Coordinates of C-alpha atoms and ligand atoms in Angstrom, one line a residue:
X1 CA 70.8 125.5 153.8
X2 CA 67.4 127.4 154.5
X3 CA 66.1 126.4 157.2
X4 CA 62.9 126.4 155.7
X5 CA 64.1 123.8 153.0
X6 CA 63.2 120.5 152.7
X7 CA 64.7 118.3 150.0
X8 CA 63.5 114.5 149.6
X9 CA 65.1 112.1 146.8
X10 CA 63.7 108.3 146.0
X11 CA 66.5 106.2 144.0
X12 CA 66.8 106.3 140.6
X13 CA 64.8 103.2 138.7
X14 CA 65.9 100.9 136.6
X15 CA 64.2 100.0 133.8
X16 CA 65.0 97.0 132.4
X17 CA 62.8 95.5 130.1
X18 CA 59.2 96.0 132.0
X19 CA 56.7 97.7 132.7
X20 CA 56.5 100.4 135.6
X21 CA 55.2 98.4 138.5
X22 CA 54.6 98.8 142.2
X23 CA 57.2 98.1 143.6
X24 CA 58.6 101.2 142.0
X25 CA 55.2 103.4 142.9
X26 CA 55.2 102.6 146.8
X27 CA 58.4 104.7 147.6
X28 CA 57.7 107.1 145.2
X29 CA 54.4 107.9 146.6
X30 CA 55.7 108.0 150.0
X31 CA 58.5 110.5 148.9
X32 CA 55.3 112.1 147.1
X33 CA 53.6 112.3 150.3
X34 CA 55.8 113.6 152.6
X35 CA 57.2 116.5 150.3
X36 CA 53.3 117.7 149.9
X37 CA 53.2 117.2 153.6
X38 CA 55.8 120.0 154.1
X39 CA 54.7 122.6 151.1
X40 CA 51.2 122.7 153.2
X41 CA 52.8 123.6 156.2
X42 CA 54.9 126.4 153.8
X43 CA 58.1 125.1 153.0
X44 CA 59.8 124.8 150.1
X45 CA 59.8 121.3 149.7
X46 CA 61.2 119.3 146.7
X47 CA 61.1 116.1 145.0
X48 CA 63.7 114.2 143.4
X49 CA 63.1 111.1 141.1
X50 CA 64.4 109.9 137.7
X51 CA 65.7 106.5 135.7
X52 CA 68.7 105.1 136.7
X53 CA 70.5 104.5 132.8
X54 CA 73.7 103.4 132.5
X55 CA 75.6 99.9 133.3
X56 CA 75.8 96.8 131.8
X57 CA 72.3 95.5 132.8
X58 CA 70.3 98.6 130.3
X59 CA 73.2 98.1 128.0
X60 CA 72.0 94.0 127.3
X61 CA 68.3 95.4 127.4
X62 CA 68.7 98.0 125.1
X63 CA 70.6 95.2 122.5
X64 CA 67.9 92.6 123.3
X65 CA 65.4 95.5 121.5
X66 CA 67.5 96.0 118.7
X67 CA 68.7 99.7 119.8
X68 CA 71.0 101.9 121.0
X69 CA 71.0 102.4 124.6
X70 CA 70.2 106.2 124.6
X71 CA 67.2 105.1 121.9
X72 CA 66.1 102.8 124.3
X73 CA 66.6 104.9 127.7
X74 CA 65.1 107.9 126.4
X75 CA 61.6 105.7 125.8
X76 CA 61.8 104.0 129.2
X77 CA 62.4 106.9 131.3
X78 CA 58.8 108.6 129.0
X79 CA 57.1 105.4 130.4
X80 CA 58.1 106.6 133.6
X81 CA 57.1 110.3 133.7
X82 CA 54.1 109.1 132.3
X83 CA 53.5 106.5 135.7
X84 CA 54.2 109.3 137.7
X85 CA 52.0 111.6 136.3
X86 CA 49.3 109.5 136.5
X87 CA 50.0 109.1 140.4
X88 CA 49.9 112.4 140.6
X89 CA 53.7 112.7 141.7
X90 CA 54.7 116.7 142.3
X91 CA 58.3 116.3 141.5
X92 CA 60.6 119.2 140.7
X93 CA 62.8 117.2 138.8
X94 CA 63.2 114.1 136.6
X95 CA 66.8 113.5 136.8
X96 CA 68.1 110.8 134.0
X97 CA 71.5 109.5 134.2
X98 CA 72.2 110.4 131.0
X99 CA 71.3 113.7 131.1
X100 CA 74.5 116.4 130.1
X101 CA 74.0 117.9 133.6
X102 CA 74.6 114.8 135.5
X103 CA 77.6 113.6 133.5
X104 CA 79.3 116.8 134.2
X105 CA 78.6 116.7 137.9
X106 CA 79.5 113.6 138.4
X107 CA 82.6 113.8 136.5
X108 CA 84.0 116.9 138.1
X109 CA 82.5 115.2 141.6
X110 CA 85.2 111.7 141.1
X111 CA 87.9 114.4 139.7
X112 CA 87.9 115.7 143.1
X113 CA 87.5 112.0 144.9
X114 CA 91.1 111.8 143.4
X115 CA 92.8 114.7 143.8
X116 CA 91.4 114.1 147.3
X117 CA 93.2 110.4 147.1
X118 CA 90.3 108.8 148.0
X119 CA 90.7 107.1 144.8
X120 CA 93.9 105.0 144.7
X121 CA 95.9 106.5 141.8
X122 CA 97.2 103.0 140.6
X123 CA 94.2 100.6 138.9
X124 CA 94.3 97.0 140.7
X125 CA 94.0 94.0 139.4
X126 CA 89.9 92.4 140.3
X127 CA 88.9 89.2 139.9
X128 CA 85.2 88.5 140.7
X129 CA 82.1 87.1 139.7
X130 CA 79.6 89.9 138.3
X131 CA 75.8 89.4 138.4
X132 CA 74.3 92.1 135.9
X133 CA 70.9 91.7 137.3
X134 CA 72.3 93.2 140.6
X135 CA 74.7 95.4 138.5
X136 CA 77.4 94.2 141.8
X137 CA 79.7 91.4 142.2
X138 CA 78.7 88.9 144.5
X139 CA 80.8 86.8 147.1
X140 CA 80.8 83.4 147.3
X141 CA 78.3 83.0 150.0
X142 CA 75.8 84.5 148.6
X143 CA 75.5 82.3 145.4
X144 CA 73.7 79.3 145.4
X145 CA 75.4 76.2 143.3
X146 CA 77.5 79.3 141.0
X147 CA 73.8 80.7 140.4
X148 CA 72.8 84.4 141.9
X149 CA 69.6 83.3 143.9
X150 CA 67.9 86.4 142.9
X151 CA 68.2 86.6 139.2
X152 CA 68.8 82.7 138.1
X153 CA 72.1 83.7 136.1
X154 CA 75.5 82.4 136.6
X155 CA 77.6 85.6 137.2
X156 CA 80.3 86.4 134.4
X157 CA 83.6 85.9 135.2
X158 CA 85.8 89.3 135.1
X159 CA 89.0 90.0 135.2
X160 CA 90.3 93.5 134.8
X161 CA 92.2 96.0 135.8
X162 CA 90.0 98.6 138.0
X163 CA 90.1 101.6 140.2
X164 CA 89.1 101.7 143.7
X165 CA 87.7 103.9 145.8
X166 CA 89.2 103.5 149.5
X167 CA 86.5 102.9 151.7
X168 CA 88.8 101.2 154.1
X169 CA 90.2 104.7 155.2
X170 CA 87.5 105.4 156.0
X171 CA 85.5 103.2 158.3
X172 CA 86.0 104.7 161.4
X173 CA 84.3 107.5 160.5
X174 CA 81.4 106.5 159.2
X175 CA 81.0 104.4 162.7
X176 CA 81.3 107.3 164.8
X177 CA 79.2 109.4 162.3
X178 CA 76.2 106.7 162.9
X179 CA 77.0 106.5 166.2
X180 CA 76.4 110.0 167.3
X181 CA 73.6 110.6 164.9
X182 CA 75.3 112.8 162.6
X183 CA 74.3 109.8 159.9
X184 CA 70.7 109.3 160.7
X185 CA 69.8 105.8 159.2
X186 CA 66.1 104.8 159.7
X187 CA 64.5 102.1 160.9
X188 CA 66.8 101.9 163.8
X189 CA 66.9 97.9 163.4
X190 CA 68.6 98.6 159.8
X191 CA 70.7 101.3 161.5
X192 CA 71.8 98.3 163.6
X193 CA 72.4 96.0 160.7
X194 CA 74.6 98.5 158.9
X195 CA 76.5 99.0 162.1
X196 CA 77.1 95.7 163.0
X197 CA 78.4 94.9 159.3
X198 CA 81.1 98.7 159.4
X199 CA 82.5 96.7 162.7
X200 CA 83.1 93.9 160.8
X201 CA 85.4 95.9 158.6
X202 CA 84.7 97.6 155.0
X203 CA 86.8 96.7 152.0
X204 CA 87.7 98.6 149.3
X205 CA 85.6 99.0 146.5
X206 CA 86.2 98.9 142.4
X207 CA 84.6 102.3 141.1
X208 CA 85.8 101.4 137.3
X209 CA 85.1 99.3 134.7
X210 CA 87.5 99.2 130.9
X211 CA 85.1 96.8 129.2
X212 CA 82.1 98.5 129.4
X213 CA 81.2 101.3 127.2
X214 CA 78.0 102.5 128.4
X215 CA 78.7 104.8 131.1
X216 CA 80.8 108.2 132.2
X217 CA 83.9 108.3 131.5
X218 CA 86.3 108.8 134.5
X219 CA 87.7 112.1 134.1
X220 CA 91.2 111.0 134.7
X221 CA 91.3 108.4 132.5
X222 CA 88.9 107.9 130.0
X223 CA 89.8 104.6 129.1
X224 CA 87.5 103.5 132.2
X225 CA 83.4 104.5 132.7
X226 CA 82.2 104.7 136.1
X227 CA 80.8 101.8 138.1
X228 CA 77.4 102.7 137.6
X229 CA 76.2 102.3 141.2
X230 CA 78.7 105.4 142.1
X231 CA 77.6 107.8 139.5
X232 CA 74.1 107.3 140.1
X233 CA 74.4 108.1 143.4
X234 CA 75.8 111.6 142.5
X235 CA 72.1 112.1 141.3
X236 CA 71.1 113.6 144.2
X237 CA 74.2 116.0 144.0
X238 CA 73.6 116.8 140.6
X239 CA 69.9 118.6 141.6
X240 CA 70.9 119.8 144.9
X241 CA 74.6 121.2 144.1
X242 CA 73.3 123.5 141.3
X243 CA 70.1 124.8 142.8
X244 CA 72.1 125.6 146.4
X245 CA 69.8 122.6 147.8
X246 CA 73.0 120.3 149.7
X247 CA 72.2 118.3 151.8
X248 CA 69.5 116.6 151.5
X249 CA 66.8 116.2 154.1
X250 CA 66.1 112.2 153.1
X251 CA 66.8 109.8 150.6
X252 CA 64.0 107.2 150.6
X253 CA 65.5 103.6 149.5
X254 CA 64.2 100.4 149.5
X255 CA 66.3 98.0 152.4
X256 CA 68.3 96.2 149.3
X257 CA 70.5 99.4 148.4
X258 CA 71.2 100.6 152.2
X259 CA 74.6 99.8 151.7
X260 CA 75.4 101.8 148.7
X261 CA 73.5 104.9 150.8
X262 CA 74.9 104.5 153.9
X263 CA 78.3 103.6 153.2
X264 CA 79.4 104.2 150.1
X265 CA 77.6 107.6 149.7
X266 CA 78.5 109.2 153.2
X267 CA 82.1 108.3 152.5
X268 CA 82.2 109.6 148.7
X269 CA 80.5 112.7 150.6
X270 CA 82.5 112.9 153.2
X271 CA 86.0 112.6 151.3
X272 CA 85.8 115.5 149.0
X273 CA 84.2 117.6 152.1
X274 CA 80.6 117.9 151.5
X275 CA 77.6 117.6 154.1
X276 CA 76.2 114.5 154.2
X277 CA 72.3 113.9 154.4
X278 CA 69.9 114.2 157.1
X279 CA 68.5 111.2 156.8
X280 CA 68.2 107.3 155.0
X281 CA 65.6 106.0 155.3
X282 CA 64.7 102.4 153.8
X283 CA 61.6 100.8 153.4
X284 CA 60.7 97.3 152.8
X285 CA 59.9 95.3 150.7
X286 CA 56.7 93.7 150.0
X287 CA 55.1 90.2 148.5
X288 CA 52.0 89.5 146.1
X289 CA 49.6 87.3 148.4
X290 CA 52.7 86.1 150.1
X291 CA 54.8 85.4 146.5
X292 CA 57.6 87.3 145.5
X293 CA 56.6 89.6 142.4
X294 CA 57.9 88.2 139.5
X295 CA 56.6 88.4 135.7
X296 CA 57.4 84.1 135.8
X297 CA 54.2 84.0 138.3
X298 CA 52.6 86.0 136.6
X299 CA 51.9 88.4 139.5
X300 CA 53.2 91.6 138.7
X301 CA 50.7 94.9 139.8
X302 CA 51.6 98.1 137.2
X303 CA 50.3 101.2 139.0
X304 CA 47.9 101.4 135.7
X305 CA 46.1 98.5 137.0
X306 CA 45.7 99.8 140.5
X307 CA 44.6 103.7 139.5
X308 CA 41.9 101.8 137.0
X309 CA 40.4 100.3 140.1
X310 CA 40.5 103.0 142.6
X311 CA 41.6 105.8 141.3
X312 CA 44.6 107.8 141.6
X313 CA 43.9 109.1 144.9
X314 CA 42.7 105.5 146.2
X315 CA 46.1 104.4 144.8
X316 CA 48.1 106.6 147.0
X317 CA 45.8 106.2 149.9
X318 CA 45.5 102.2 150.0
X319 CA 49.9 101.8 148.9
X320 CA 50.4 103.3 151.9
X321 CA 48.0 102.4 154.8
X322 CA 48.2 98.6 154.0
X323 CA 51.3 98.4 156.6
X324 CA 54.1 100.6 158.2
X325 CA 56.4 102.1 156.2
X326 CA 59.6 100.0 157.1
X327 CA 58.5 97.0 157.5
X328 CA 57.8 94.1 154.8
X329 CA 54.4 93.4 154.2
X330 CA 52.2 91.8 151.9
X331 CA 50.2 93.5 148.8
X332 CA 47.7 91.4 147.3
X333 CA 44.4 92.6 145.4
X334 CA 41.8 91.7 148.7
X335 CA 44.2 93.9 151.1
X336 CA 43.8 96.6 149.0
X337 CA 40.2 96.4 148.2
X338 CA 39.4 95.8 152.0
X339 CA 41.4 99.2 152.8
X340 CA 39.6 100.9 150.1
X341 CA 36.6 99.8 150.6
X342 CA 36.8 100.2 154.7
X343 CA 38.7 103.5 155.3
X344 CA 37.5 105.2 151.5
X345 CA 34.3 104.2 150.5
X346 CA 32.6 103.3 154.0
X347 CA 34.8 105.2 155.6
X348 CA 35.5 108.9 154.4
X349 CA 33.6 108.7 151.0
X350 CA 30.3 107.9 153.4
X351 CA 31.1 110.7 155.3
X352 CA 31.4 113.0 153.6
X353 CA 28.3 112.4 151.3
X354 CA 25.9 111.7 154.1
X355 CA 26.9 115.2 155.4
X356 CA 26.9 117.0 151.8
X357 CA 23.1 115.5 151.3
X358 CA 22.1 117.5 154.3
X359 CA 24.2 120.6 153.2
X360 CA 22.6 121.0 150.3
X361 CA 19.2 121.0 152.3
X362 CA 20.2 124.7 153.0
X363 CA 20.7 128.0 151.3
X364 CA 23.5 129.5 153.4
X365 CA 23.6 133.0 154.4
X366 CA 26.9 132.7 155.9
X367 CA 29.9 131.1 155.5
X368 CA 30.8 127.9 156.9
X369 CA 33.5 128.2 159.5
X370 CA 37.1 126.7 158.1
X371 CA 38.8 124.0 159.8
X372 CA 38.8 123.8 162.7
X373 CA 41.0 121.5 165.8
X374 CA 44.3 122.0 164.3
X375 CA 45.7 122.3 167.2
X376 CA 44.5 119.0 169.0
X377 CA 47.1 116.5 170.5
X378 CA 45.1 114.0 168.0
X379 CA 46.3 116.2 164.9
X380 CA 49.9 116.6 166.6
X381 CA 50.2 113.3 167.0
X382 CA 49.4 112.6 163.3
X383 CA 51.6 115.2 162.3
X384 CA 54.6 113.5 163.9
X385 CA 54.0 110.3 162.6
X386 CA 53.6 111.7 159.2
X387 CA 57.2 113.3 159.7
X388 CA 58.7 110.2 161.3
X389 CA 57.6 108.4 157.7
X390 CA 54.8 106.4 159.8
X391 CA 52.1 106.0 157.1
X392 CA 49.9 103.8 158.2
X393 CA 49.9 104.1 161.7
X394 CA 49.3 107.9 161.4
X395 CA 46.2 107.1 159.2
X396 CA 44.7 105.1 162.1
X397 CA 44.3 108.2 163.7
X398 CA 42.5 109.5 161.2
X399 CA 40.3 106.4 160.7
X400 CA 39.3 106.8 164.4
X401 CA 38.3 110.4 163.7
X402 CA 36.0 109.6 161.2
X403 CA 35.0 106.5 163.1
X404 CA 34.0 109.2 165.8
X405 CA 32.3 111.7 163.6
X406 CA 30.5 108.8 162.4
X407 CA 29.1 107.7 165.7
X408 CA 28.0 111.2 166.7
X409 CA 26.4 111.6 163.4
X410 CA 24.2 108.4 164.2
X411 CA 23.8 109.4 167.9
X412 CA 22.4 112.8 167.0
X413 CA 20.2 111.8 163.9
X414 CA 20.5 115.4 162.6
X415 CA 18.2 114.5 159.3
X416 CA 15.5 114.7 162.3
X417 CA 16.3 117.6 163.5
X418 CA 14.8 120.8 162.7
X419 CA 16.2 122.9 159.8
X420 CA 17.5 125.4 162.2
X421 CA 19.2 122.7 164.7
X422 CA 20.1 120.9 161.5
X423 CA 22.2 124.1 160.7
X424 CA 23.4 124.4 163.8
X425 CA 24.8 120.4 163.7
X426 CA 26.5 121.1 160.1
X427 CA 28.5 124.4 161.7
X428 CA 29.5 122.1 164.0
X429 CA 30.5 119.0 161.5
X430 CA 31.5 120.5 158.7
X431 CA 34.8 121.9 159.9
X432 CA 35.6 118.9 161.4
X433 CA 35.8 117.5 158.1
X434 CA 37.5 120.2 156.7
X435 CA 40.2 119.1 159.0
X436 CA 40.1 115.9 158.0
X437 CA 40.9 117.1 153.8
X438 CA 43.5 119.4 154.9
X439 CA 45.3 116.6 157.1
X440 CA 44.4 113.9 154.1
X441 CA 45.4 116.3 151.3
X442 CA 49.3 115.1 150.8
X443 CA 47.6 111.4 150.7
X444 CA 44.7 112.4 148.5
X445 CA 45.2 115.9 146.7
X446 CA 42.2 115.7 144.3
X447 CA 40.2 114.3 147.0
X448 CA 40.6 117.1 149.1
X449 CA 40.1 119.6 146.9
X450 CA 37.1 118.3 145.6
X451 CA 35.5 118.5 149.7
X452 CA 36.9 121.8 150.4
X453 CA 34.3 122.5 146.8
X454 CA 31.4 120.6 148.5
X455 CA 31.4 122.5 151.7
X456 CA 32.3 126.1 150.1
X457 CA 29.1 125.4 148.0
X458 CA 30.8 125.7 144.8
X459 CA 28.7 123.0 143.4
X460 CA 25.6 121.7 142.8
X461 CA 25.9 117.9 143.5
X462 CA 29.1 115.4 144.0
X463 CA 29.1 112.0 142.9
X464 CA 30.8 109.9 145.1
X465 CA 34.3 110.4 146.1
X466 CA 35.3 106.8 146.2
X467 CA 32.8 105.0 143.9
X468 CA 32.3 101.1 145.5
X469 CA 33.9 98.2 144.2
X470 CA 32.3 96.1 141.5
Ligands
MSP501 N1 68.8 102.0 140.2 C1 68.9 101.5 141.5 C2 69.0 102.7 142.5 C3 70.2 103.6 142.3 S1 70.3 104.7 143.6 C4 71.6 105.6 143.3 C5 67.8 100.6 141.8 N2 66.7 100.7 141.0 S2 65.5 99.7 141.0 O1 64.6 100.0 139.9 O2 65.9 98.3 141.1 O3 64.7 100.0 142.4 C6 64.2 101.3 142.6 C7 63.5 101.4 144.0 O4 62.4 100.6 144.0 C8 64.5 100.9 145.0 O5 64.4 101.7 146.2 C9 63.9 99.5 145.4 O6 64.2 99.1 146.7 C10 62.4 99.7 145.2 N3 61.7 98.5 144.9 C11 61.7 97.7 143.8 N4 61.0 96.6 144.0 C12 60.4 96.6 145.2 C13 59.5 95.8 146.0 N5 59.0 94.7 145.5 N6 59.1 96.3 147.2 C14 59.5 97.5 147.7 N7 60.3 98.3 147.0 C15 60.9 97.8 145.8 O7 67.8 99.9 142.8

């Protein structure tokens, strides 16, 4: 691939029977993020999201809403474009499940998985216990009195005669793969998890289903659908394979579905001979003031809500500086308003109109200089966090800049100054910010726009940029 390529996936969502929420919005904007990261610095970076539609789980919420499930998907997955237009998401491509595209792709992708023979020719007999809410069957350990922990359901019994896909044959590659790097799974204490679970040995896995309807059809018999976990991953395929955009530079997941990425995927990759990604990366997962999110509590956050109190840019900004990317962490609606408030409205926002007040003091005769500094270790440093998927801690940098511009600002008083040395001051200032928009602009596109208007006198005055908190 192009070297000056970059292509970035987040999973597929599910959408069963709520509404958009932020759990769903946090990896997305990161994904958002990082792709506008690399267009600025002139690649040709792309975005892959979509809805997640087939499977036993949609099939129950479509029939608990009285329709079909291709009625019911094709209304879900508009709620979704419509979340991430709101967030401002550049994607290049909505991928649904369902769409014709996909289905053929991933038809013609397990065709090959058996003439390969990664797919054992001769359906076995499974016997399991199936929790629909995880769309996965669960071991015994990891129910609680016959109950999945997660969901509250007893899974269904099932009994059928599957296909399986032969991971077993498998396993020592993928070990040496992660091993030398040539599977880069991120954070490296997941990489280790994932490791430590190969060496104890994979099993073969059941790719098929015969009672379930609502799914592709396996190409080689089409009395089974495919297990929807392994034709959704083929999503990323789907986009890449037919715009000559294979591999992928990252697949953003949250830390519940590494295994699917990193072992099922590489192997189903690897086995009909394709390149595998660059890198997984999965995030964590996060609490409301310390509770899981659940519509039972009462607690769930829709990206609505936030973008209603700090806008869409504030949205982006505060999802992701709250804590590092990785890591768990806690969401709750006074960590968010402190980050607004602290590093947007005090912080930035203040900034920027304290500076713009005295600008507009002047009539310039020349141009203010662009930004300026690009080339500091501070901005370096920033610019490898922001690449390594650090978030948060690459905005502290950023917080200390402004924390610095501040401080000169109130050491030189320039609203005392004379008009001339006032000038002088703003030459001096101004680019700085500038600087600060361009680094900020894959957090905050508006935003920076809007400052690179201020300071090019475009306009005549600017309300706020982050209006404070009621
Ligand atoms: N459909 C599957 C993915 C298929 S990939 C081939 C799925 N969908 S999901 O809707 O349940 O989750 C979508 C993404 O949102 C996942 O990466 C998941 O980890 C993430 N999150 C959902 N709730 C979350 C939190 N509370 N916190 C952080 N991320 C969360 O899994």
């Amino acid at each position: 691939m192009d070297k000056n390529r970059k292509y970035f996936s987040t999973t597929p969502i599910y959408y069963v029977n709520d509404v958009p929420h932020i759990g769903h919005a946090y990896p997305t904007v990161a994904a958002d993020v990082i792709t506008r990261y690399f267009k600025q610095k002139g690649y040709d970076a792309r975005l892959l999201t979509g809805t997640d539609e087939h499977g036993a789980k949609i099939a129950e919420a479509a029939k608990k809403h009285g329709k079909e499930p291709k009625e019911y998907t094709d209304e879900i997955s508009e709620e979704f474009k419509k979340t991430w237009r709101e967030l401002n998401i550049d994607y290049i491509r909505f991928i649904r499940t369902t769409d014709e595209d996909h289905i053929k792709v991933a038809q013609t992708f397990l065709q090959k998985l058996y003439d390969k023979g990664a797919i054992d020719p001769k359906p076995r007999l499974y016997k399991g216990l199936y929790c629909v809410g995880h769309e996965k069957f669960m071991s015994p350990e990891e129910l609680v009195d016959g109950i999945c922990p997660d969901h509250k359901i007893k899974p269904i019994e099932h009994s059928e005669k599957n296909y399986y896909l032969k991971l077993i044959d498998y396993q020592d590659w993928l070990k040496e793969v992660i091993l030398s790097g040539e599977l880069n799974i991120k954070p490296e204490s997941k990489r280790n998890e994932i490791l430590g679970k190969i060496k104890q040995g994979l099993e073969d896995i059941s790719i098929s289903r015969v009672s379930l309807e609502w799914g592709i059809p396996l190409p080689f018999d089409k009395t089974h659908t495919s297990y929807v976990w392994i034709e959704a991953l083929i999503n990323y395929y789907t986009y890449g394979s037919q715009n000559n955009f294979w591999p992928a530079d990252l697949h953003l997941v949250g830390k519940d579905i590494l295994w699917f990425h990193t072992v099922i995927w590489p192997i189903m990759l690897h086995a009909i001979g394709e390149e595998l990604p660059k890198q997984i990366f999965a995030h964590g997962f996060f609490t409301i003031n310390g509770q899981k999110m659940s519509k039972t509590i009462g607690n769930v956050i829709s990206p609505a809500d936030l973008v209603a109190k700090y806008g869409v840019d504030g949205t982006r900004y505060v999802l992701l500086a709250a804590f590092p990317f990785g890591d768990d962490g806690d969401f709750g609606w006074e960590i968010l308003d402190r980050i607004y408030t602290a590093d947007l409205s005090n912080g930035l926002g203040n900034l920027v109109s304290r500076i713009y007040k005295l600008f507009t003091n002047h009539t310039y005769d020349h141009q203010i200089q662009p930004a300026v500094g690009e080339n500091s270790p501070w901005v370096e440093s920033y610019k490898l966090l922001i690449e390594d998927l650090q978030f948060s801690i690459a905005l502290d940098i950023i917080r200390k800049e402004i924390r610095d511009i501040d401080v000169e600002i109130n050491k030189i008083k320039p609203w005392e100054l004379q008009l001339e040395d006032q000038k002088f001051f703003l030459q001096r200032i101004i680019p700085r910010i500038l600087l600060l928009a361009k680094l900020l602009q894959p957090f905050l596109p508006e935003t920076a726009e809007k400052i690179l208007k201020q300071f090019s006198g475009q306009i005549k005055s600017a309300p706020p940029l982050f209006p404070r908190l009621r």
